[in-house]
Short mmCIF file of N, CA and C in Angstrom, two decimals:
data_model
loop_
_atom_site.label_atom_id
_atom_site.label_comp_id
_atom_site.label_asym_id
_atom_site.label_seq_id
_atom_site.Cartn_x
_atom_site.Cartn_y
_atom_site.Cartn_z
N MET A 1 125.57 105.83 95.57
CA MET A 1 124.88 105.17 96.66
C MET A 1 125.25 103.69 96.65
N ALA A 2 125.62 103.15 97.78
CA ALA A 2 126.00 101.74 97.88
C ALA A 2 124.76 100.87 97.78
N ASP A 3 124.97 99.66 97.24
CA ASP A 3 123.88 98.71 97.12
C ASP A 3 123.67 98.04 98.48
N ASP A 4 122.54 98.31 99.11
CA ASP A 4 122.26 97.78 100.45
C ASP A 4 121.33 96.57 100.41
N TYR A 5 121.39 95.81 99.33
CA TYR A 5 120.51 94.65 99.15
C TYR A 5 120.85 93.55 100.14
N GLY A 6 122.04 93.01 100.11
CA GLY A 6 122.50 92.07 101.12
C GLY A 6 121.93 90.67 101.06
N GLY A 7 121.49 90.17 99.94
CA GLY A 7 121.02 88.79 99.82
C GLY A 7 119.56 88.62 100.16
N VAL A 8 119.18 87.36 100.38
CA VAL A 8 117.76 87.03 100.58
C VAL A 8 117.17 87.75 101.79
N PHE A 9 117.86 87.69 102.93
CA PHE A 9 117.31 88.34 104.12
C PHE A 9 117.36 89.86 104.01
N GLY A 10 118.32 90.38 103.29
CA GLY A 10 118.40 91.81 103.06
C GLY A 10 117.38 92.31 102.08
N ALA A 11 116.77 91.39 101.30
CA ALA A 11 115.76 91.79 100.31
C ALA A 11 114.51 92.35 100.98
N PHE A 12 114.21 91.88 102.17
CA PHE A 12 112.99 92.34 102.85
C PHE A 12 113.08 93.82 103.21
N PRO A 13 114.10 94.24 103.95
CA PRO A 13 114.18 95.68 104.23
C PRO A 13 114.46 96.50 102.97
N TYR A 14 115.20 95.94 102.03
CA TYR A 14 115.49 96.65 100.78
C TYR A 14 114.19 96.94 100.02
N ALA A 15 113.35 95.91 99.86
CA ALA A 15 112.08 96.09 99.15
C ALA A 15 111.18 97.06 99.90
N PHE A 16 111.17 96.96 101.22
CA PHE A 16 110.34 97.86 102.02
C PHE A 16 110.77 99.31 101.84
N ARG A 17 112.07 99.56 101.89
CA ARG A 17 112.58 100.93 101.78
C ARG A 17 112.40 101.51 100.38
N HIS A 18 112.55 100.69 99.35
CA HIS A 18 112.57 101.22 97.99
C HIS A 18 111.22 101.24 97.29
N SER A 19 110.22 100.60 97.86
CA SER A 19 108.91 100.61 97.23
C SER A 19 108.17 101.90 97.56
N GLU A 20 107.39 102.38 96.61
CA GLU A 20 106.58 103.57 96.81
C GLU A 20 105.14 103.22 97.19
N SER A 21 104.83 101.93 97.23
CA SER A 21 103.48 101.47 97.48
C SER A 21 103.30 101.07 98.95
N TRP A 22 102.31 101.67 99.60
CA TRP A 22 102.01 101.30 100.98
C TRP A 22 101.39 99.91 101.04
N VAL A 23 100.68 99.52 100.01
CA VAL A 23 100.10 98.17 99.97
C VAL A 23 101.24 97.14 99.98
N PHE A 24 102.25 97.40 99.17
CA PHE A 24 103.37 96.47 99.14
C PHE A 24 104.15 96.50 100.45
N LYS A 25 104.33 97.66 101.04
CA LYS A 25 105.04 97.74 102.32
C LYS A 25 104.30 96.95 103.39
N LEU A 26 102.97 97.01 103.37
CA LEU A 26 102.18 96.20 104.29
C LEU A 26 102.39 94.72 104.01
N TYR A 27 102.46 94.36 102.72
CA TYR A 27 102.69 92.96 102.39
C TYR A 27 104.07 92.49 102.85
N VAL A 28 105.07 93.34 102.75
CA VAL A 28 106.41 92.94 103.22
C VAL A 28 106.34 92.57 104.69
N ILE A 29 105.66 93.37 105.48
CA ILE A 29 105.55 93.10 106.92
C ILE A 29 104.75 91.82 107.17
N LEU A 30 103.56 91.74 106.58
CA LEU A 30 102.70 90.58 106.84
C LEU A 30 103.22 89.32 106.17
N GLY A 31 103.79 89.46 104.97
CA GLY A 31 104.35 88.29 104.28
C GLY A 31 105.55 87.72 105.01
N ALA A 32 106.42 88.58 105.52
CA ALA A 32 107.57 88.12 106.29
C ALA A 32 107.11 87.46 107.58
N LEU A 33 106.11 88.05 108.23
CA LEU A 33 105.58 87.48 109.47
C LEU A 33 104.95 86.11 109.20
N ALA A 34 104.15 86.03 108.15
CA ALA A 34 103.51 84.75 107.79
C ALA A 34 104.55 83.70 107.43
N ALA A 35 105.55 84.08 106.65
CA ALA A 35 106.60 83.13 106.27
C ALA A 35 107.36 82.66 107.51
N GLY A 36 107.62 83.55 108.44
CA GLY A 36 108.29 83.16 109.68
C GLY A 36 107.46 82.20 110.51
N ILE A 37 106.17 82.48 110.62
CA ILE A 37 105.29 81.61 111.40
C ILE A 37 105.18 80.24 110.75
N VAL A 38 104.99 80.20 109.43
CA VAL A 38 104.91 78.92 108.73
C VAL A 38 106.22 78.15 108.88
N SER A 39 107.34 78.85 108.78
CA SER A 39 108.65 78.19 108.95
C SER A 39 108.78 77.58 110.34
N LEU A 40 108.33 78.31 111.36
CA LEU A 40 108.38 77.77 112.72
C LEU A 40 107.49 76.54 112.87
N PHE A 41 106.29 76.59 112.29
CA PHE A 41 105.40 75.43 112.34
C PHE A 41 106.05 74.22 111.67
N VAL A 42 106.68 74.44 110.53
CA VAL A 42 107.31 73.34 109.81
C VAL A 42 108.48 72.78 110.62
N VAL A 43 109.31 73.65 111.18
CA VAL A 43 110.46 73.18 111.96
C VAL A 43 109.99 72.44 113.21
N PHE A 44 109.05 73.01 113.95
CA PHE A 44 108.55 72.33 115.15
C PHE A 44 107.84 71.04 114.79
N GLY A 45 107.07 71.05 113.73
CA GLY A 45 106.41 69.82 113.29
C GLY A 45 107.39 68.75 112.88
N LEU A 46 108.46 69.17 112.24
CA LEU A 46 109.49 68.22 111.83
C LEU A 46 110.19 67.63 113.06
N VAL A 47 110.45 68.45 114.06
CA VAL A 47 111.05 67.96 115.29
C VAL A 47 110.14 66.93 115.95
N VAL A 48 108.85 67.21 116.01
CA VAL A 48 107.89 66.26 116.59
C VAL A 48 107.85 64.98 115.76
N LEU A 49 107.84 65.11 114.44
CA LEU A 49 107.81 63.94 113.57
C LEU A 49 109.06 63.08 113.76
N ILE A 50 110.21 63.70 113.83
CA ILE A 50 111.45 62.95 114.04
C ILE A 50 111.45 62.29 115.41
N ALA A 51 111.00 63.00 116.43
CA ALA A 51 110.95 62.43 117.78
C ALA A 51 110.00 61.23 117.84
N ALA A 52 108.88 61.32 117.15
CA ALA A 52 107.90 60.24 117.17
C ALA A 52 108.37 59.02 116.38
N THR A 53 109.26 59.23 115.42
CA THR A 53 109.68 58.13 114.55
C THR A 53 111.17 57.83 114.70
N ALA A 54 111.81 58.29 115.77
CA ALA A 54 113.26 58.13 115.93
C ALA A 54 113.67 56.66 116.04
N ALA A 55 112.86 55.85 116.66
CA ALA A 55 113.23 54.45 116.87
C ALA A 55 112.99 53.58 115.63
N VAL A 56 112.26 54.08 114.69
CA VAL A 56 111.93 53.31 113.48
C VAL A 56 113.06 53.48 112.47
N PRO A 57 113.51 52.39 111.84
CA PRO A 57 114.56 52.53 110.82
C PRO A 57 114.07 53.34 109.62
N GLY A 58 115.01 53.86 108.82
CA GLY A 58 114.73 54.74 107.66
C GLY A 58 113.69 54.19 106.71
N GLY A 59 113.91 54.41 105.45
CA GLY A 59 112.97 53.95 104.43
C GLY A 59 111.90 54.97 104.17
N SER A 60 110.65 54.55 104.30
CA SER A 60 109.54 55.43 103.95
C SER A 60 109.43 56.62 104.91
N LEU A 61 109.90 56.47 106.15
CA LEU A 61 109.83 57.60 107.09
C LEU A 61 110.76 58.72 106.67
N THR A 62 111.91 58.37 106.10
CA THR A 62 112.82 59.40 105.60
C THR A 62 112.15 60.18 104.48
N LEU A 63 111.42 59.48 103.65
CA LEU A 63 110.69 60.15 102.57
C LEU A 63 109.61 61.07 103.14
N SER A 64 108.90 60.63 104.18
CA SER A 64 107.85 61.48 104.74
C SER A 64 108.43 62.73 105.39
N ARG A 65 109.61 62.60 106.00
CA ARG A 65 110.26 63.78 106.58
C ARG A 65 110.66 64.77 105.50
N SER A 66 111.18 64.25 104.41
CA SER A 66 111.56 65.12 103.29
C SER A 66 110.32 65.77 102.67
N PHE A 67 109.24 65.01 102.58
CA PHE A 67 108.01 65.56 102.02
C PHE A 67 107.47 66.67 102.90
N TYR A 68 107.62 66.54 104.20
CA TYR A 68 107.17 67.56 105.14
C TYR A 68 107.90 68.88 104.88
N ILE A 69 109.21 68.79 104.68
CA ILE A 69 110.01 69.99 104.39
C ILE A 69 109.60 70.57 103.04
N LEU A 70 109.34 69.71 102.05
CA LEU A 70 108.95 70.17 100.73
C LEU A 70 107.62 70.93 100.77
N VAL A 71 106.67 70.42 101.54
CA VAL A 71 105.38 71.11 101.68
C VAL A 71 105.59 72.48 102.32
N GLY A 72 106.45 72.55 103.31
CA GLY A 72 106.76 73.84 103.93
C GLY A 72 107.35 74.82 102.94
N LEU A 73 108.25 74.33 102.09
CA LEU A 73 108.85 75.20 101.06
C LEU A 73 107.81 75.67 100.05
N PHE A 74 106.85 74.80 99.73
CA PHE A 74 105.81 75.18 98.78
C PHE A 74 104.87 76.23 99.34
N ILE A 75 104.85 76.39 100.65
CA ILE A 75 104.05 77.45 101.25
C ILE A 75 104.89 78.71 101.45
N VAL A 76 106.10 78.55 101.98
CA VAL A 76 106.95 79.71 102.25
C VAL A 76 107.43 80.36 100.95
N GLY A 77 107.74 79.57 99.94
CA GLY A 77 108.24 80.12 98.67
C GLY A 77 107.33 81.18 98.08
N PRO A 78 106.04 80.86 97.84
CA PRO A 78 105.15 81.89 97.29
C PRO A 78 104.87 83.06 98.24
N LEU A 79 105.05 82.86 99.54
CA LEU A 79 104.88 83.97 100.47
C LEU A 79 105.99 85.00 100.32
N VAL A 80 107.21 84.55 100.10
CA VAL A 80 108.33 85.48 99.98
C VAL A 80 108.64 85.87 98.54
N ALA A 81 108.08 85.15 97.57
CA ALA A 81 108.38 85.44 96.17
C ALA A 81 108.05 86.88 95.76
N PRO A 82 106.88 87.43 96.11
CA PRO A 82 106.62 88.82 95.72
C PRO A 82 107.66 89.80 96.26
N ILE A 83 108.13 89.56 97.47
CA ILE A 83 109.13 90.45 98.07
C ILE A 83 110.45 90.34 97.32
N LEU A 84 110.85 89.11 97.02
CA LEU A 84 112.10 88.91 96.31
C LEU A 84 112.03 89.45 94.88
N PHE A 85 110.89 89.25 94.22
CA PHE A 85 110.72 89.78 92.86
C PHE A 85 110.80 91.30 92.84
N VAL A 86 110.12 91.94 93.79
CA VAL A 86 110.12 93.41 93.83
C VAL A 86 111.51 93.93 94.17
N ALA A 87 112.18 93.31 95.12
CA ALA A 87 113.54 93.75 95.47
C ALA A 87 114.46 93.63 94.27
N ARG A 88 114.34 92.53 93.54
CA ARG A 88 115.20 92.35 92.36
C ARG A 88 114.88 93.40 91.30
N ARG A 89 113.60 93.65 91.10
CA ARG A 89 113.22 94.64 90.09
C ARG A 89 113.73 96.03 90.46
N HIS A 90 113.63 96.39 91.72
CA HIS A 90 114.12 97.70 92.15
C HIS A 90 115.64 97.81 91.99
N ARG A 91 116.34 96.71 92.19
CA ARG A 91 117.80 96.71 91.99
C ARG A 91 118.16 96.84 90.52
N LYS A 92 117.41 96.16 89.65
CA LYS A 92 117.78 96.08 88.24
C LYS A 92 117.23 97.23 87.40
N THR A 93 115.94 97.52 87.55
CA THR A 93 115.31 98.49 86.64
C THR A 93 114.69 99.69 87.33
N GLY A 94 114.53 99.66 88.62
CA GLY A 94 113.93 100.79 89.31
C GLY A 94 112.51 100.51 89.76
N SER A 95 111.87 101.54 90.25
CA SER A 95 110.56 101.42 90.88
C SER A 95 109.42 101.44 89.87
N ASP A 96 108.40 100.62 90.15
CA ASP A 96 107.17 100.62 89.37
C ASP A 96 106.04 100.31 90.34
N ARG A 97 105.27 101.33 90.68
CA ARG A 97 104.22 101.18 91.69
C ARG A 97 103.19 100.12 91.28
N ARG A 98 102.83 100.07 90.02
CA ARG A 98 101.83 99.09 89.57
C ARG A 98 102.34 97.66 89.78
N TYR A 99 103.60 97.43 89.48
CA TYR A 99 104.21 96.12 89.67
C TYR A 99 104.21 95.75 91.16
N ASP A 100 104.59 96.69 92.00
CA ASP A 100 104.63 96.44 93.44
C ASP A 100 103.24 96.11 93.99
N VAL A 101 102.25 96.89 93.61
CA VAL A 101 100.89 96.67 94.10
C VAL A 101 100.35 95.34 93.60
N THR A 102 100.58 95.03 92.33
CA THR A 102 100.08 93.78 91.76
C THR A 102 100.67 92.57 92.49
N LEU A 103 101.98 92.61 92.73
CA LEU A 103 102.59 91.48 93.43
C LEU A 103 102.13 91.42 94.88
N ALA A 104 101.90 92.55 95.51
CA ALA A 104 101.37 92.53 96.88
C ALA A 104 99.98 91.92 96.92
N VAL A 105 99.13 92.29 95.98
CA VAL A 105 97.76 91.75 95.94
C VAL A 105 97.79 90.25 95.68
N THR A 106 98.65 89.79 94.76
CA THR A 106 98.74 88.35 94.52
C THR A 106 99.31 87.63 95.75
N GLY A 107 100.21 88.28 96.48
CA GLY A 107 100.72 87.69 97.72
C GLY A 107 99.63 87.56 98.78
N PHE A 108 98.82 88.61 98.94
CA PHE A 108 97.70 88.54 99.88
C PHE A 108 96.70 87.46 99.44
N ALA A 109 96.47 87.35 98.13
CA ALA A 109 95.57 86.31 97.63
C ALA A 109 96.12 84.92 97.95
N PHE A 110 97.44 84.77 97.87
CA PHE A 110 98.03 83.47 98.22
C PHE A 110 97.80 83.16 99.69
N MET A 111 97.96 84.16 100.56
CA MET A 111 97.70 83.94 101.99
C MET A 111 96.27 83.45 102.20
N LEU A 112 95.32 84.11 101.56
CA LEU A 112 93.92 83.72 101.69
C LEU A 112 93.69 82.33 101.10
N SER A 113 94.36 82.02 99.99
CA SER A 113 94.16 80.73 99.34
C SER A 113 94.69 79.58 100.20
N VAL A 114 95.74 79.82 100.96
CA VAL A 114 96.23 78.77 101.87
C VAL A 114 95.16 78.48 102.92
N TYR A 115 94.53 79.52 103.43
CA TYR A 115 93.46 79.33 104.41
C TYR A 115 92.29 78.57 103.78
N VAL A 116 91.89 78.97 102.59
CA VAL A 116 90.79 78.29 101.91
C VAL A 116 91.15 76.83 101.65
N GLY A 117 92.39 76.58 101.23
CA GLY A 117 92.83 75.21 101.01
C GLY A 117 92.79 74.38 102.29
N LEU A 118 93.14 75.01 103.41
CA LEU A 118 93.06 74.29 104.69
C LEU A 118 91.62 73.98 105.07
N VAL A 119 90.71 74.91 104.82
CA VAL A 119 89.29 74.67 105.11
C VAL A 119 88.78 73.52 104.25
N ILE A 120 89.15 73.48 102.99
CA ILE A 120 88.71 72.41 102.10
C ILE A 120 89.22 71.06 102.58
N SER A 121 90.44 71.02 103.07
CA SER A 121 91.07 69.74 103.40
C SER A 121 90.80 69.26 104.83
N ILE A 122 89.96 69.96 105.57
CA ILE A 122 89.63 69.51 106.93
C ILE A 122 88.88 68.17 106.83
N PRO A 123 89.33 67.15 107.57
CA PRO A 123 88.61 65.87 107.54
C PRO A 123 87.18 66.04 108.05
N ALA A 124 86.28 65.23 107.51
CA ALA A 124 84.85 65.37 107.82
C ALA A 124 84.56 65.25 109.32
N ASP A 125 85.29 64.40 110.04
CA ASP A 125 85.02 64.24 111.46
C ASP A 125 85.50 65.42 112.31
N LEU A 126 86.31 66.31 111.73
CA LEU A 126 86.79 67.49 112.45
C LEU A 126 86.09 68.78 112.04
N GLN A 127 85.20 68.70 111.06
CA GLN A 127 84.49 69.90 110.60
C GLN A 127 83.44 70.32 111.62
N THR A 128 83.41 71.62 111.88
CA THR A 128 82.35 72.15 112.73
C THR A 128 81.28 72.75 111.83
N PRO A 129 80.03 72.58 112.17
CA PRO A 129 78.97 73.13 111.32
C PRO A 129 79.10 74.65 111.23
N PRO A 130 79.06 75.19 110.01
CA PRO A 130 79.16 76.65 109.89
C PRO A 130 77.93 77.33 110.48
N ALA A 131 78.16 78.42 111.16
CA ALA A 131 77.07 79.16 111.79
C ALA A 131 77.32 80.65 111.59
N PRO A 132 76.24 81.44 111.55
CA PRO A 132 76.42 82.89 111.44
C PRO A 132 77.18 83.43 112.66
N PHE A 133 77.90 84.51 112.47
CA PHE A 133 78.62 85.13 113.58
C PHE A 133 78.26 86.61 113.63
N THR A 134 78.50 87.22 114.79
CA THR A 134 78.11 88.60 115.02
C THR A 134 79.35 89.47 115.19
N ILE A 135 79.36 90.59 114.46
CA ILE A 135 80.40 91.60 114.62
C ILE A 135 79.69 92.86 115.09
N GLY A 136 79.90 93.16 116.36
CA GLY A 136 79.16 94.30 116.93
C GLY A 136 77.69 93.97 116.98
N SER A 137 76.88 94.75 116.28
CA SER A 137 75.44 94.49 116.24
C SER A 137 75.00 93.90 114.91
N VAL A 138 75.96 93.55 114.04
CA VAL A 138 75.65 93.02 112.71
C VAL A 138 75.92 91.52 112.69
N THR A 139 74.93 90.75 112.25
CA THR A 139 75.09 89.31 112.12
C THR A 139 75.46 88.98 110.68
N VAL A 140 76.53 88.22 110.52
CA VAL A 140 77.02 87.85 109.19
C VAL A 140 76.68 86.39 108.96
N SER A 141 75.80 86.14 108.01
CA SER A 141 75.42 84.77 107.70
C SER A 141 75.73 84.40 106.26
N SER A 142 76.29 85.33 105.50
CA SER A 142 76.54 85.07 104.08
C SER A 142 77.70 84.09 103.87
N LEU A 143 78.54 83.89 104.87
CA LEU A 143 79.66 82.97 104.71
C LEU A 143 79.29 81.52 104.99
N VAL A 144 78.13 81.28 105.58
CA VAL A 144 77.71 79.92 105.90
C VAL A 144 77.64 79.05 104.65
N PRO A 145 76.98 79.47 103.56
CA PRO A 145 76.95 78.60 102.38
C PRO A 145 78.33 78.43 101.73
N VAL A 146 79.18 79.44 101.86
CA VAL A 146 80.53 79.34 101.28
C VAL A 146 81.33 78.28 102.03
N VAL A 147 81.28 78.32 103.35
CA VAL A 147 82.01 77.33 104.16
C VAL A 147 81.45 75.94 103.91
N GLN A 148 80.13 75.83 103.82
CA GLN A 148 79.51 74.52 103.56
C GLN A 148 79.94 73.99 102.19
N PHE A 149 80.01 74.86 101.19
CA PHE A 149 80.48 74.46 99.87
C PHE A 149 81.93 73.95 99.93
N LEU A 150 82.77 74.68 100.66
CA LEU A 150 84.17 74.27 100.78
C LEU A 150 84.29 72.94 101.51
N TYR A 151 83.48 72.72 102.54
CA TYR A 151 83.49 71.44 103.25
C TYR A 151 83.09 70.28 102.34
N ASN A 152 82.19 70.54 101.40
CA ASN A 152 81.68 69.48 100.53
C ASN A 152 82.66 69.09 99.41
N LEU A 153 83.68 69.90 99.18
CA LEU A 153 84.66 69.56 98.14
C LEU A 153 85.54 68.42 98.63
N PRO A 154 86.09 67.63 97.70
CA PRO A 154 87.01 66.57 98.12
C PRO A 154 88.28 67.19 98.72
N PRO A 155 88.87 66.55 99.73
CA PRO A 155 90.03 67.13 100.41
C PRO A 155 91.21 67.44 99.48
N LEU A 156 91.39 66.66 98.45
CA LEU A 156 92.50 66.91 97.52
C LEU A 156 92.32 68.22 96.75
N ALA A 157 91.08 68.71 96.66
CA ALA A 157 90.83 69.99 96.00
C ALA A 157 91.41 71.15 96.79
N GLY A 158 91.83 70.92 98.02
CA GLY A 158 92.46 71.96 98.83
C GLY A 158 93.79 72.41 98.26
N LEU A 159 94.37 71.64 97.36
CA LEU A 159 95.62 72.04 96.72
C LEU A 159 95.41 73.08 95.62
N ILE A 160 94.23 73.14 95.07
CA ILE A 160 93.98 73.99 93.90
C ILE A 160 94.10 75.48 94.20
N PRO A 161 93.45 76.02 95.25
CA PRO A 161 93.58 77.47 95.47
C PRO A 161 95.01 77.95 95.69
N PRO A 162 95.82 77.31 96.57
CA PRO A 162 97.19 77.80 96.72
C PRO A 162 98.03 77.64 95.45
N LEU A 163 97.84 76.55 94.74
CA LEU A 163 98.59 76.35 93.51
C LEU A 163 98.22 77.40 92.46
N ALA A 164 96.94 77.70 92.34
CA ALA A 164 96.50 78.72 91.37
C ALA A 164 97.06 80.09 91.74
N CYS A 165 97.06 80.43 93.02
CA CYS A 165 97.57 81.74 93.43
C CYS A 165 99.09 81.81 93.32
N ALA A 166 99.79 80.71 93.56
CA ALA A 166 101.24 80.71 93.36
C ALA A 166 101.57 80.93 91.89
N LEU A 167 100.81 80.30 91.02
CA LEU A 167 101.00 80.52 89.58
C LEU A 167 100.64 81.95 89.19
N ALA A 168 99.65 82.54 89.87
CA ALA A 168 99.27 83.92 89.59
C ALA A 168 100.38 84.89 89.99
N ILE A 169 101.09 84.59 91.08
CA ILE A 169 102.23 85.42 91.48
C ILE A 169 103.29 85.41 90.39
N PHE A 170 103.64 84.21 89.94
CA PHE A 170 104.65 84.08 88.90
C PHE A 170 104.16 84.70 87.60
N GLY A 171 102.88 84.50 87.27
CA GLY A 171 102.32 85.08 86.05
C GLY A 171 102.33 86.60 86.08
N ALA A 172 101.98 87.18 87.22
CA ALA A 172 102.01 88.64 87.35
C ALA A 172 103.43 89.17 87.19
N HIS A 173 104.37 88.47 87.78
CA HIS A 173 105.78 88.88 87.63
C HIS A 173 106.20 88.82 86.17
N ARG A 174 105.88 87.76 85.48
CA ARG A 174 106.29 87.62 84.08
C ARG A 174 105.57 88.64 83.18
N LEU A 175 104.31 88.87 83.46
CA LEU A 175 103.51 89.77 82.63
C LEU A 175 103.96 91.23 82.77
N LEU A 176 104.29 91.64 83.98
CA LEU A 176 104.59 93.05 84.24
C LEU A 176 106.07 93.39 84.23
N ARG A 177 106.93 92.42 84.00
CA ARG A 177 108.36 92.75 84.05
C ARG A 177 108.81 93.42 82.84
#
């Protein structure tokens, strides 16, 4: 059988086809979609940033543009890392359902942690008061204290959840390989 891996972009369909875990297959779809959306936001944001600062000479603005790209890579990297790790493992040693599921779960946790980090880092003047919401005939009010707690944290603490989950992805890979 020929190796149909085909590099980084080929790793996505390769991992999807060779995994036995439906949880991981779902992560391949959602992780690739999330990475694509984040990449588009970063590219469009960078275009807007360059357009807004085009008349200003280099220096610190060049650094801010580079930092913008770096932040995008720090989000996209952990989103695609579980897929790349699983594809590599399937190429080198074969299938392991537990490994696939664990990396998918850590990938989903990273997605959630990015959202939590964004909630933490919302500036105080842009925060909306948390309120209970209704799903069908059920009112959910248990998230109100959680959102209020996240709002009360310092904005720099918004880096902790994504960083911890990115380290968990790498830790799960190292532990289960």
